[in-house]
Amino acid sequence: DVKVTQSSRYLVKRTGEKVFLECVQDMDHENMFWYRQDPGLGLRLIYFSYDVKMKEKGDIPEGYSVSREKKERFSLILESASTNQTSMYLCASSSWTEGTEAFFGQGTRLTVV
Amino acid sequence: DQQVKQNSPSLSVQEGRISILNCDYTNSMFDYFLWYKKYPAEGPTFLISISSIKDKNEDGRFTVFLNKSAKHLSLHIVPSQPGDSAVYFCAASARSNTGKLIFGQGTTLQVKP
């Protein structure tokens, strides 16, 4: 059974803290994604990685950075958390193989206070 | 610049009737389209996809139609069931590029018994 696992379901952090969200996939996928979901805005792409140490900015990268040192792990970093980063964060992975969809983790609900 | 748009935030249908969810896109480079279903506090799950070389793909009660000239796709659910009540996202990818997935804003479907 394919699996994308996010390290936390719920997180509460203080403004200004450095926050790490971890994601691990066991499918040997090349591509990994970080999205955030907000009401009325859908899923917005923060960062995308298509290989180890390779990354590409999505639509809303400001205030975030990412790290992909190993193929199976993709980390999202909030350098200095702010209240407008309170959101549901979703990690996904996919393969280059034709017809292969992206698989999502269960999500991390982050609240910045 | 919203490349994938779902203009109906919500849809309500009666059990047993057809549900039609719509999606428009602007990027002519997109050649692979997907629909995802999401329940609250869970990650999205893949539903059905279609390649740009096709205009229809069917899987059980779910059918996706693609009109490339209009840059429009739709998801038909027949017959609708109360368990189909969820948020539905369409997504698009230019697989010849990096396989980056871009999502729409989502449509909340409510199927009434």
mmCIF file with all atom_site columns, C-alpha atoms in Angstrom:
data_model
loop_
_atom_site.group_PDB
_atom_site.id
_atom_site.type_symbol
_atom_site.label_atom_id
_atom_site.label_alt_id
_atom_site.label_comp_id
_atom_site.label_asym_id
_atom_site.label_entity_id
_atom_site.label_seq_id
_atom_site.pdbx_PDB_ins_code
_atom_site.Cartn_x
_atom_site.Cartn_y
_atom_site.Cartn_z
_atom_site.occupancy
_atom_site.B_iso_or_equiv
_atom_site.pdbx_formal_charge
_atom_site.auth_seq_id
_atom_site.auth_comp_id
_atom_site.auth_asym_id
_atom_site.auth_atom_id
_atom_site.pdbx_PDB_model_num
ATOM 1   C CA . ASP A 1 1   ? 0.000   0.000  0.000   1.00 0.00 ? 1   ASP A CA 1
ATOM 2   C CA . VAL A 1 2   ? 1.497   3.294  -1.102  1.00 0.00 ? 2   VAL A CA 1
ATOM 3   C CA . LYS A 1 3   ? 2.167   5.822  1.574   1.00 0.00 ? 3   LYS A CA 1
ATOM 4   C CA . VAL A 1 4   ? 2.989   9.494  2.089   1.00 0.00 ? 4   VAL A CA 1
ATOM 5   C CA . THR A 1 5   ? 3.477   10.298 5.750   1.00 0.00 ? 5   THR A CA 1
ATOM 6   C CA . GLN A 1 6   ? 3.557   13.753 7.300   1.00 0.00 ? 6   GLN A CA 1
ATOM 7   C CA . SER A 1 7   ? 5.246   14.007 10.668  1.00 0.00 ? 7   SER A CA 1
ATOM 8   C CA . SER A 1 8   ? 2.429   15.808 12.514  1.00 0.00 ? 8   SER A CA 1
ATOM 9   C CA . ARG A 1 9   ? -1.352  16.052 12.175  1.00 0.00 ? 9   ARG A CA 1
ATOM 10  C CA . TYR A 1 10  ? -1.627  19.180 14.316  1.00 0.00 ? 10  TYR A CA 1
ATOM 11  C CA . LEU A 1 11  ? 0.937   21.824 15.286  1.00 0.00 ? 11  LEU A CA 1
ATOM 12  C CA . VAL A 1 12  ? 0.698   25.035 17.285  1.00 0.00 ? 12  VAL A CA 1
ATOM 13  C CA . LYS A 1 13  ? 3.636   27.425 17.009  1.00 0.00 ? 13  LYS A CA 1
ATOM 14  C CA . ARG A 1 14  ? 4.386   30.956 18.142  1.00 0.00 ? 14  ARG A CA 1
ATOM 15  C CA . THR A 1 15  ? 4.977   33.906 15.832  1.00 0.00 ? 15  THR A CA 1
ATOM 16  C CA . GLY A 1 16  ? 8.642   34.149 14.885  1.00 0.00 ? 16  GLY A CA 1
ATOM 17  C CA . GLU A 1 17  ? 9.449   30.480 15.499  1.00 0.00 ? 17  GLU A CA 1
ATOM 18  C CA . LYS A 1 18  ? 11.250  28.404 12.892  1.00 0.00 ? 18  LYS A CA 1
ATOM 19  C CA . VAL A 1 19  ? 8.953   25.528 11.916  1.00 0.00 ? 19  VAL A CA 1
ATOM 20  C CA . PHE A 1 20  ? 9.838   22.263 10.181  1.00 0.00 ? 20  PHE A CA 1
ATOM 21  C CA . LEU A 1 21  ? 7.216   20.123 8.433   1.00 0.00 ? 21  LEU A CA 1
ATOM 22  C CA . GLU A 1 22  ? 8.481   16.715 7.380   1.00 0.00 ? 22  GLU A CA 1
ATOM 23  C CA . CYS A 1 23  ? 7.176   14.418 4.667   1.00 0.00 ? 23  CYS A CA 1
ATOM 24  C CA . VAL A 1 24  ? 8.300   10.894 3.781   1.00 0.00 ? 24  VAL A CA 1
ATOM 25  C CA . GLN A 1 25  ? 7.152   8.717  0.862   1.00 0.00 ? 25  GLN A CA 1
ATOM 26  C CA . ASP A 1 26  ? 7.843   5.024  0.348   1.00 0.00 ? 26  ASP A CA 1
ATOM 27  C CA . MET A 1 27  ? 7.097   4.773  -3.383  1.00 0.00 ? 27  MET A CA 1
ATOM 28  C CA . ASP A 1 28  ? 10.484  5.801  -4.784  1.00 0.00 ? 28  ASP A CA 1
ATOM 29  C CA . HIS A 1 29  ? 8.816   8.753  -6.500  1.00 0.00 ? 29  HIS A CA 1
ATOM 30  C CA . GLU A 1 30  ? 10.907  11.419 -8.197  1.00 0.00 ? 30  GLU A CA 1
ATOM 31  C CA . ASN A 1 31  ? 8.498   14.294 -7.614  1.00 0.00 ? 31  ASN A CA 1
ATOM 32  C CA . MET A 1 32  ? 7.437   15.726 -4.278  1.00 0.00 ? 32  MET A CA 1
ATOM 33  C CA . PHE A 1 33  ? 5.208   18.720 -3.563  1.00 0.00 ? 33  PHE A CA 1
ATOM 34  C CA . TRP A 1 34  ? 4.145   20.990 -0.730  1.00 0.00 ? 34  TRP A CA 1
ATOM 35  C CA . TYR A 1 35  ? 0.734   22.662 -0.935  1.00 0.00 ? 35  TYR A CA 1
ATOM 36  C CA . ARG A 1 36  ? -1.350  24.697 1.458   1.00 0.00 ? 36  ARG A CA 1
ATOM 37  C CA . GLN A 1 37  ? -5.125  24.589 1.515   1.00 0.00 ? 37  GLN A CA 1
ATOM 38  C CA . ASP A 1 38  ? -7.160  27.622 2.539   1.00 0.00 ? 38  ASP A CA 1
ATOM 39  C CA . PRO A 1 39  ? -10.939 28.125 2.256   1.00 0.00 ? 39  PRO A CA 1
ATOM 40  C CA . GLY A 1 40  ? -11.932 29.494 -1.132  1.00 0.00 ? 40  GLY A CA 1
ATOM 41  C CA . LEU A 1 41  ? -8.370  29.344 -2.444  1.00 0.00 ? 41  LEU A CA 1
ATOM 42  C CA . GLY A 1 42  ? -8.024  25.627 -3.060  1.00 0.00 ? 42  GLY A CA 1
ATOM 43  C CA . LEU A 1 43  ? -4.630  23.938 -3.034  1.00 0.00 ? 43  LEU A CA 1
ATOM 44  C CA . ARG A 1 44  ? -1.819  26.344 -3.745  1.00 0.00 ? 44  ARG A CA 1
ATOM 45  C CA . LEU A 1 45  ? 1.631   25.054 -4.625  1.00 0.00 ? 45  LEU A CA 1
ATOM 46  C CA . ILE A 1 46  ? 4.401   26.310 -2.342  1.00 0.00 ? 46  ILE A CA 1
ATOM 47  C CA . TYR A 1 47  ? 7.406   24.336 -3.627  1.00 0.00 ? 47  TYR A CA 1
ATOM 48  C CA . PHE A 1 48  ? 8.053   21.389 -5.895  1.00 0.00 ? 48  PHE A CA 1
ATOM 49  C CA . SER A 1 49  ? 11.048  19.036 -6.095  1.00 0.00 ? 49  SER A CA 1
ATOM 50  C CA . TYR A 1 50  ? 11.692  16.792 -9.111  1.00 0.00 ? 50  TYR A CA 1
ATOM 51  C CA . ASP A 1 51  ? 14.894  15.170 -7.820  1.00 0.00 ? 51  ASP A CA 1
ATOM 52  C CA . VAL A 1 52  ? 17.211  15.083 -4.836  1.00 0.00 ? 52  VAL A CA 1
ATOM 53  C CA . LYS A 1 53  ? 18.540  18.578 -4.067  1.00 0.00 ? 53  LYS A CA 1
ATOM 54  C CA . MET A 1 54  ? 16.424  20.015 -6.927  1.00 0.00 ? 54  MET A CA 1
ATOM 55  C CA . LYS A 1 55  ? 13.582  22.413 -6.203  1.00 0.00 ? 55  LYS A CA 1
ATOM 56  C CA . GLU A 1 56  ? 11.312  24.780 -8.018  1.00 0.00 ? 56  GLU A CA 1
ATOM 57  C CA . LYS A 1 57  ? 9.185   27.599 -6.618  1.00 0.00 ? 57  LYS A CA 1
ATOM 58  C CA . GLY A 1 58  ? 5.452   27.253 -6.787  1.00 0.00 ? 58  GLY A CA 1
ATOM 59  C CA . ASP A 1 59  ? 2.867   30.002 -6.713  1.00 0.00 ? 59  ASP A CA 1
ATOM 60  C CA . ILE A 1 60  ? 3.382   31.140 -3.094  1.00 0.00 ? 60  ILE A CA 1
ATOM 61  C CA . PRO A 1 61  ? 6.999   30.463 -1.983  1.00 0.00 ? 61  PRO A CA 1
ATOM 62  C CA . GLU A 1 62  ? 7.447   33.643 0.072   1.00 0.00 ? 62  GLU A CA 1
ATOM 63  C CA . GLY A 1 63  ? 8.235   32.902 3.712   1.00 0.00 ? 63  GLY A CA 1
ATOM 64  C CA . TYR A 1 64  ? 9.027   29.246 3.000   1.00 0.00 ? 64  TYR A CA 1
ATOM 65  C CA . SER A 1 65  ? 12.037  27.181 2.067   1.00 0.00 ? 65  SER A CA 1
ATOM 66  C CA . VAL A 1 66  ? 12.470  23.460 1.368   1.00 0.00 ? 66  VAL A CA 1
ATOM 67  C CA . SER A 1 67  ? 15.065  20.750 1.655   1.00 0.00 ? 67  SER A CA 1
ATOM 68  C CA . ARG A 1 68  ? 15.383  17.453 -0.183  1.00 0.00 ? 68  ARG A CA 1
ATOM 69  C CA . GLU A 1 69  ? 18.569  15.671 0.804   1.00 0.00 ? 69  GLU A CA 1
ATOM 70  C CA . LYS A 1 70  ? 17.173  12.167 0.241   1.00 0.00 ? 70  LYS A CA 1
ATOM 71  C CA . LYS A 1 71  ? 14.748  10.942 -2.406  1.00 0.00 ? 71  LYS A CA 1
ATOM 72  C CA . GLU A 1 72  ? 12.118  9.828  0.090   1.00 0.00 ? 72  GLU A CA 1
ATOM 73  C CA . ARG A 1 73  ? 12.080  12.941 2.291   1.00 0.00 ? 73  ARG A CA 1
ATOM 74  C CA . PHE A 1 74  ? 10.898  16.497 1.540   1.00 0.00 ? 74  PHE A CA 1
ATOM 75  C CA . SER A 1 75  ? 10.911  19.126 4.283   1.00 0.00 ? 75  SER A CA 1
ATOM 76  C CA . LEU A 1 76  ? 9.074   22.433 4.360   1.00 0.00 ? 76  LEU A CA 1
ATOM 77  C CA . ILE A 1 77  ? 10.605  25.164 6.520   1.00 0.00 ? 77  ILE A CA 1
ATOM 78  C CA . LEU A 1 78  ? 8.877   28.283 7.770   1.00 0.00 ? 78  LEU A CA 1
ATOM 79  C CA . GLU A 1 79  ? 11.823  30.538 8.513   1.00 0.00 ? 79  GLU A CA 1
ATOM 80  C CA . SER A 1 80  ? 9.900   32.843 10.864  1.00 0.00 ? 80  SER A CA 1
ATOM 81  C CA . ALA A 1 81  ? 6.308   31.762 11.359  1.00 0.00 ? 81  ALA A CA 1
ATOM 82  C CA . SER A 1 82  ? 3.580   34.371 10.996  1.00 0.00 ? 82  SER A CA 1
ATOM 83  C CA . THR A 1 83  ? -0.154  34.230 11.693  1.00 0.00 ? 83  THR A CA 1
ATOM 84  C CA . ASN A 1 84  ? -0.955  34.332 7.954   1.00 0.00 ? 84  ASN A CA 1
ATOM 85  C CA . GLN A 1 85  ? 0.800   30.985 7.625   1.00 0.00 ? 85  GLN A CA 1
ATOM 86  C CA . THR A 1 86  ? -1.900  29.317 9.701   1.00 0.00 ? 86  THR A CA 1
ATOM 87  C CA . SER A 1 87  ? -3.234  26.736 7.261   1.00 0.00 ? 87  SER A CA 1
ATOM 88  C CA . MET A 1 88  ? -3.564  23.079 6.281   1.00 0.00 ? 88  MET A CA 1
ATOM 89  C CA . TYR A 1 89  ? -0.301  21.892 4.721   1.00 0.00 ? 89  TYR A CA 1
ATOM 90  C CA . LEU A 1 90  ? -0.350  18.936 2.346   1.00 0.00 ? 90  LEU A CA 1
ATOM 91  C CA . CYS A 1 91  ? 2.578   16.954 0.990   1.00 0.00 ? 91  CYS A CA 1
ATOM 92  C CA . ALA A 1 92  ? 2.332   14.821 -2.145  1.00 0.00 ? 92  ALA A CA 1
ATOM 93  C CA . SER A 1 93  ? 4.545   12.664 -4.347  1.00 0.00 ? 93  SER A CA 1
ATOM 94  C CA . SER A 1 94  ? 4.328   11.401 -7.917  1.00 0.00 ? 94  SER A CA 1
ATOM 95  C CA . SER A 1 95  ? 6.313   9.582  -10.568 1.00 0.00 ? 95  SER A CA 1
ATOM 96  C CA . TRP A 1 96  ? 7.298   10.487 -14.124 1.00 0.00 ? 96  TRP A CA 1
ATOM 97  C CA . THR A 1 97  ? 5.524   7.349  -15.322 1.00 0.00 ? 97  THR A CA 1
ATOM 98  C CA . GLU A 1 98  ? 2.649   8.141  -17.654 1.00 0.00 ? 98  GLU A CA 1
ATOM 99  C CA . GLY A 1 99  ? -0.695  7.992  -15.897 1.00 0.00 ? 99  GLY A CA 1
ATOM 100 C CA . THR A 1 100 ? 0.671   8.009  -12.383 1.00 0.00 ? 100 THR A CA 1
ATOM 101 C CA . GLU A 1 101 ? -1.230  10.364 -10.132 1.00 0.00 ? 101 GLU A CA 1
ATOM 102 C CA . ALA A 1 102 ? 0.086   12.248 -7.095  1.00 0.00 ? 102 ALA A CA 1
ATOM 103 C CA . PHE A 1 103 ? -0.475  10.672 -3.696  1.00 0.00 ? 103 PHE A CA 1
ATOM 104 C CA . PHE A 1 104 ? -1.124  12.879 -0.705  1.00 0.00 ? 104 PHE A CA 1
ATOM 105 C CA . GLY A 1 105 ? -0.312  12.677 2.968   1.00 0.00 ? 105 GLY A CA 1
ATOM 106 C CA . GLN A 1 106 ? -2.954  13.194 5.621   1.00 0.00 ? 106 GLN A CA 1
ATOM 107 C CA . GLY A 1 107 ? -2.119  16.863 6.078   1.00 0.00 ? 107 GLY A CA 1
ATOM 108 C CA . THR A 1 108 ? -0.742  19.009 8.905   1.00 0.00 ? 108 THR A CA 1
ATOM 109 C CA . ARG A 1 109 ? -3.002  21.615 10.453  1.00 0.00 ? 109 ARG A CA 1
ATOM 110 C CA . LEU A 1 110 ? -0.622  24.399 11.541  1.00 0.00 ? 110 LEU A CA 1
ATOM 111 C CA . THR A 1 111 ? -1.793  27.189 13.819  1.00 0.00 ? 111 THR A CA 1
ATOM 112 C CA . VAL A 1 112 ? 0.527   30.147 14.417  1.00 0.00 ? 112 VAL A CA 1
ATOM 113 C CA . VAL A 1 113 ? -0.383  32.197 17.485  1.00 0.00 ? 113 VAL A CA 1
ATOM 114 C CA . ASP B 2 1   ? -2.904  34.239 -12.313 1.00 0.00 ? 1   ASP B CA 1
ATOM 115 C CA . GLN B 2 2   ? -5.199  31.287 -11.707 1.00 0.00 ? 2   GLN B CA 1
ATOM 116 C CA . GLN B 2 3   ? -4.314  28.706 -14.358 1.00 0.00 ? 3   GLN B CA 1
ATOM 117 C CA . VAL B 2 4   ? -6.959  26.214 -13.204 1.00 0.00 ? 4   VAL B CA 1
ATOM 118 C CA . LYS B 2 5   ? -10.370 27.531 -12.203 1.00 0.00 ? 5   LYS B CA 1
ATOM 119 C CA . GLN B 2 6   ? -13.405 25.966 -10.615 1.00 0.00 ? 6   GLN B CA 1
ATOM 120 C CA . ASN B 2 7   ? -15.980 28.712 -10.719 1.00 0.00 ? 7   ASN B CA 1
ATOM 121 C CA . SER B 2 8   ? -18.670 26.998 -8.663  1.00 0.00 ? 8   SER B CA 1
ATOM 122 C CA . PRO B 2 9   ? -17.743 26.933 -4.964  1.00 0.00 ? 9   PRO B CA 1
ATOM 123 C CA . SER B 2 10  ? -20.594 24.571 -4.137  1.00 0.00 ? 10  SER B CA 1
ATOM 124 C CA . LEU B 2 11  ? -23.132 22.205 -5.673  1.00 0.00 ? 11  LEU B CA 1
ATOM 125 C CA . SER B 2 12  ? -26.108 20.447 -4.121  1.00 0.00 ? 12  SER B CA 1
ATOM 126 C CA . VAL B 2 13  ? -27.854 17.482 -5.786  1.00 0.00 ? 13  VAL B CA 1
ATOM 127 C CA . GLN B 2 14  ? -30.387 14.861 -4.819  1.00 0.00 ? 14  GLN B CA 1
ATOM 128 C CA . GLU B 2 15  ? -29.303 11.274 -4.242  1.00 0.00 ? 15  GLU B CA 1
ATOM 129 C CA . GLY B 2 16  ? -29.569 9.231  -7.440  1.00 0.00 ? 16  GLY B CA 1
ATOM 130 C CA . ARG B 2 17  ? -29.287 12.246 -9.742  1.00 0.00 ? 17  ARG B CA 1
ATOM 131 C CA . ILE B 2 18  ? -26.293 13.336 -11.787 1.00 0.00 ? 18  ILE B CA 1
ATOM 132 C CA . SER B 2 19  ? -23.604 15.627 -10.341 1.00 0.00 ? 19  SER B CA 1
ATOM 133 C CA . ILE B 2 20  ? -21.624 17.708 -12.840 1.00 0.00 ? 20  ILE B CA 1
ATOM 134 C CA . LEU B 2 21  ? -18.523 19.513 -11.652 1.00 0.00 ? 21  LEU B CA 1
ATOM 135 C CA . ASN B 2 22  ? -16.747 21.892 -14.000 1.00 0.00 ? 22  ASN B CA 1
ATOM 136 C CA . CYS B 2 23  ? -13.194 23.095 -14.419 1.00 0.00 ? 23  CYS B CA 1
ATOM 137 C CA . ASP B 2 24  ? -11.521 25.539 -16.812 1.00 0.00 ? 24  ASP B CA 1
ATOM 138 C CA . TYR B 2 25  ? -7.845  26.026 -17.540 1.00 0.00 ? 25  TYR B CA 1
ATOM 139 C CA . THR B 2 26  ? -5.828  28.672 -19.338 1.00 0.00 ? 26  THR B CA 1
ATOM 140 C CA . ASN B 2 27  ? -2.439  27.053 -20.036 1.00 0.00 ? 27  ASN B CA 1
ATOM 141 C CA . SER B 2 28  ? -2.458  25.297 -23.416 1.00 0.00 ? 28  SER B CA 1
ATOM 142 C CA . MET B 2 29  ? 0.640   23.326 -22.369 1.00 0.00 ? 29  MET B CA 1
ATOM 143 C CA . PHE B 2 30  ? -1.401  21.271 -19.896 1.00 0.00 ? 30  PHE B CA 1
ATOM 144 C CA . ASP B 2 31  ? -1.781  17.738 -21.225 1.00 0.00 ? 31  ASP B CA 1
ATOM 145 C CA . TYR B 2 32  ? -2.851  15.690 -18.227 1.00 0.00 ? 32  TYR B CA 1
ATOM 146 C CA . PHE B 2 33  ? -5.835  16.353 -15.997 1.00 0.00 ? 33  PHE B CA 1
ATOM 147 C CA . LEU B 2 34  ? -6.944  14.800 -12.731 1.00 0.00 ? 34  LEU B CA 1
ATOM 148 C CA . TRP B 2 35  ? -9.823  14.945 -10.258 1.00 0.00 ? 35  TRP B CA 1
ATOM 149 C CA . TYR B 2 36  ? -9.350  14.536 -6.538  1.00 0.00 ? 36  TYR B CA 1
ATOM 150 C CA . LYS B 2 37  ? -11.822 14.124 -3.705  1.00 0.00 ? 37  LYS B CA 1
ATOM 151 C CA . LYS B 2 38  ? -11.174 15.486 -0.230  1.00 0.00 ? 38  LYS B CA 1
ATOM 152 C CA . TYR B 2 39  ? -12.916 14.895 3.087   1.00 0.00 ? 39  TYR B CA 1
ATOM 153 C CA . PRO B 2 40  ? -12.304 17.271 6.031   1.00 0.00 ? 40  PRO B CA 1
ATOM 154 C CA . ALA B 2 41  ? -9.069  16.670 7.960   1.00 0.00 ? 41  ALA B CA 1
ATOM 155 C CA . GLU B 2 42  ? -7.807  14.189 5.343   1.00 0.00 ? 42  GLU B CA 1
ATOM 156 C CA . GLY B 2 43  ? -5.492  14.457 2.370   1.00 0.00 ? 43  GLY B CA 1
ATOM 157 C CA . PRO B 2 44  ? -7.014  14.484 -1.139  1.00 0.00 ? 44  PRO B CA 1
ATOM 158 C CA . THR B 2 45  ? -7.475  11.102 -2.799  1.00 0.00 ? 45  THR B CA 1
ATOM 159 C CA . PHE B 2 46  ? -7.195  10.495 -6.520  1.00 0.00 ? 46  PHE B CA 1
ATOM 160 C CA . LEU B 2 47  ? -10.438 9.864  -8.362  1.00 0.00 ? 47  LEU B CA 1
ATOM 161 C CA . ILE B 2 48  ? -9.927  9.798  -12.125 1.00 0.00 ? 48  ILE B CA 1
ATOM 162 C CA . SER B 2 49  ? -7.633  11.267 -14.778 1.00 0.00 ? 49  SER B CA 1
ATOM 163 C CA . ILE B 2 50  ? -7.564  11.985 -18.479 1.00 0.00 ? 50  ILE B CA 1
ATOM 164 C CA . SER B 2 51  ? -4.807  12.570 -20.974 1.00 0.00 ? 51  SER B CA 1
ATOM 165 C CA . SER B 2 52  ? -5.134  15.291 -23.598 1.00 0.00 ? 52  SER B CA 1
ATOM 166 C CA . ILE B 2 53  ? -5.151  12.649 -26.349 1.00 0.00 ? 53  ILE B CA 1
ATOM 167 C CA . LYS B 2 54  ? -8.586  11.542 -25.127 1.00 0.00 ? 54  LYS B CA 1
ATOM 168 C CA . ASP B 2 55  ? -11.889 13.357 -24.729 1.00 0.00 ? 55  ASP B CA 1
ATOM 169 C CA . LYS B 2 56  ? -13.543 10.956 -22.289 1.00 0.00 ? 56  LYS B CA 1
ATOM 170 C CA . ASN B 2 57  ? -12.522 8.565  -19.543 1.00 0.00 ? 57  ASN B CA 1
ATOM 171 C CA . GLU B 2 58  ? -14.889 6.454  -17.495 1.00 0.00 ? 58  GLU B CA 1
ATOM 172 C CA . ASP B 2 59  ? -14.471 4.585  -14.225 1.00 0.00 ? 59  ASP B CA 1
ATOM 173 C CA . GLY B 2 60  ? -17.625 3.166  -12.708 1.00 0.00 ? 60  GLY B CA 1
ATOM 174 C CA . ARG B 2 61  ? -19.934 6.001  -11.692 1.00 0.00 ? 61  ARG B CA 1
ATOM 175 C CA . PHE B 2 62  ? -17.329 8.635  -12.579 1.00 0.00 ? 62  PHE B CA 1
ATOM 176 C CA . THR B 2 63  ? -16.717 10.042 -16.071 1.00 0.00 ? 63  THR B CA 1
ATOM 177 C CA . VAL B 2 64  ? -14.398 12.875 -17.014 1.00 0.00 ? 64  VAL B CA 1
ATOM 178 C CA . PHE B 2 65  ? -14.895 14.807 -20.251 1.00 0.00 ? 65  PHE B CA 1
ATOM 179 C CA . LEU B 2 66  ? -12.240 17.001 -21.840 1.00 0.00 ? 66  LEU B CA 1
ATOM 180 C CA . ASN B 2 67  ? -12.901 19.733 -24.390 1.00 0.00 ? 67  ASN B CA 1
ATOM 181 C CA . LYS B 2 68  ? -9.462  20.953 -25.450 1.00 0.00 ? 68  LYS B CA 1
ATOM 182 C CA . SER B 2 69  ? -10.693 23.680 -27.772 1.00 0.00 ? 69  SER B CA 1
ATOM 183 C CA . ALA B 2 70  ? -12.685 25.228 -24.918 1.00 0.00 ? 70  ALA B CA 1
ATOM 184 C CA . LYS B 2 71  ? -9.986  24.410 -22.315 1.00 0.00 ? 71  LYS B CA 1
ATOM 185 C CA . HIS B 2 72  ? -12.713 22.860 -20.203 1.00 0.00 ? 72  HIS B CA 1
ATOM 186 C CA . LEU B 2 73  ? -13.180 19.609 -18.347 1.00 0.00 ? 73  LEU B CA 1
ATOM 187 C CA . SER B 2 74  ? -16.028 18.214 -16.339 1.00 0.00 ? 74  SER B CA 1
ATOM 188 C CA . LEU B 2 75  ? -16.607 15.368 -13.906 1.00 0.00 ? 75  LEU B CA 1
ATOM 189 C CA . HIS B 2 76  ? -19.910 13.523 -14.030 1.00 0.00 ? 76  HIS B CA 1
ATOM 190 C CA . ILE B 2 77  ? -21.044 11.355 -11.132 1.00 0.00 ? 77  ILE B CA 1
ATOM 191 C CA . VAL B 2 78  ? -23.982 9.085  -11.893 1.00 0.00 ? 78  VAL B CA 1
ATOM 192 C CA . PRO B 2 79  ? -25.837 8.163  -9.772  1.00 0.00 ? 79  PRO B CA 1
ATOM 193 C CA . SER B 2 80  ? -24.801 10.473 -6.946  1.00 0.00 ? 80  SER B CA 1
ATOM 194 C CA . GLN B 2 81  ? -24.655 9.004  -3.448  1.00 0.00 ? 81  GLN B CA 1
ATOM 195 C CA . PRO B 2 82  ? -24.538 10.709 -0.015  1.00 0.00 ? 82  PRO B CA 1
ATOM 196 C CA . GLY B 2 83  ? -21.001 9.323  0.467   1.00 0.00 ? 83  GLY B CA 1
ATOM 197 C CA . ASP B 2 84  ? -19.919 11.409 -2.516  1.00 0.00 ? 84  ASP B CA 1
ATOM 198 C CA . SER B 2 85  ? -20.357 14.562 -0.421  1.00 0.00 ? 85  SER B CA 1
ATOM 199 C CA . ALA B 2 86  ? -16.867 16.092 -0.277  1.00 0.00 ? 86  ALA B CA 1
ATOM 200 C CA . VAL B 2 87  ? -14.712 18.795 -1.826  1.00 0.00 ? 87  VAL B CA 1
ATOM 201 C CA . TYR B 2 88  ? -13.663 18.012 -5.395  1.00 0.00 ? 88  TYR B CA 1
ATOM 202 C CA . PHE B 2 89  ? -10.502 19.486 -6.887  1.00 0.00 ? 89  PHE B CA 1
ATOM 203 C CA . CYS B 2 90  ? -9.432  19.417 -10.497 1.00 0.00 ? 90  CYS B CA 1
ATOM 204 C CA . ALA B 2 91  ? -5.730  19.542 -11.286 1.00 0.00 ? 91  ALA B CA 1
ATOM 205 C CA . ALA B 2 92  ? -3.627  19.928 -14.414 1.00 0.00 ? 92  ALA B CA 1
ATOM 206 C CA . SER B 2 93  ? -0.091  19.134 -15.400 1.00 0.00 ? 93  SER B CA 1
ATOM 207 C CA . ALA B 2 94  ? 2.245   19.726 -18.327 1.00 0.00 ? 94  ALA B CA 1
ATOM 208 C CA . ARG B 2 95  ? 3.897   16.325 -18.205 1.00 0.00 ? 95  ARG B CA 1
ATOM 209 C CA . SER B 2 96  ? 6.350   17.278 -20.915 1.00 0.00 ? 96  SER B CA 1
ATOM 210 C CA . ASN B 2 97  ? 7.672   19.827 -18.465 1.00 0.00 ? 97  ASN B CA 1
ATOM 211 C CA . THR B 2 98  ? 8.302   18.855 -14.865 1.00 0.00 ? 98  THR B CA 1
ATOM 212 C CA . GLY B 2 99  ? 5.034   17.173 -13.956 1.00 0.00 ? 99  GLY B CA 1
ATOM 213 C CA . LYS B 2 100 ? 4.142   20.006 -11.581 1.00 0.00 ? 100 LYS B CA 1
ATOM 214 C CA . LEU B 2 101 ? 0.466   19.739 -10.558 1.00 0.00 ? 101 LEU B CA 1
ATOM 215 C CA . ILE B 2 102 ? -1.666  22.881 -10.439 1.00 0.00 ? 102 ILE B CA 1
ATOM 216 C CA . PHE B 2 103 ? -5.021  22.718 -8.612  1.00 0.00 ? 103 PHE B CA 1
ATOM 217 C CA . GLY B 2 104 ? -8.258  24.639 -8.824  1.00 0.00 ? 104 GLY B CA 1
ATOM 218 C CA . GLN B 2 105 ? -10.108 26.208 -5.886  1.00 0.00 ? 105 GLN B CA 1
ATOM 219 C CA . GLY B 2 106 ? -12.364 23.219 -5.310  1.00 0.00 ? 106 GLY B CA 1
ATOM 220 C CA . THR B 2 107 ? -16.125 22.618 -5.422  1.00 0.00 ? 107 THR B CA 1
ATOM 221 C CA . THR B 2 108 ? -18.003 21.386 -2.362  1.00 0.00 ? 108 THR B CA 1
ATOM 222 C CA . LEU B 2 109 ? -20.541 18.763 -3.397  1.00 0.00 ? 109 LEU B CA 1
ATOM 223 C CA . GLN B 2 110 ? -23.459 17.932 -1.135  1.00 0.00 ? 110 GLN B CA 1
ATOM 224 C CA . VAL B 2 111 ? -25.595 14.944 -2.041  1.00 0.00 ? 111 VAL B CA 1
ATOM 225 C CA . LYS B 2 112 ? -28.899 14.979 -0.177  1.00 0.00 ? 112 LYS B CA 1
ATOM 226 C CA . PRO B 2 113 ? -30.646 11.685 0.719   1.00 0.00 ? 113 PRO B CA 1
#
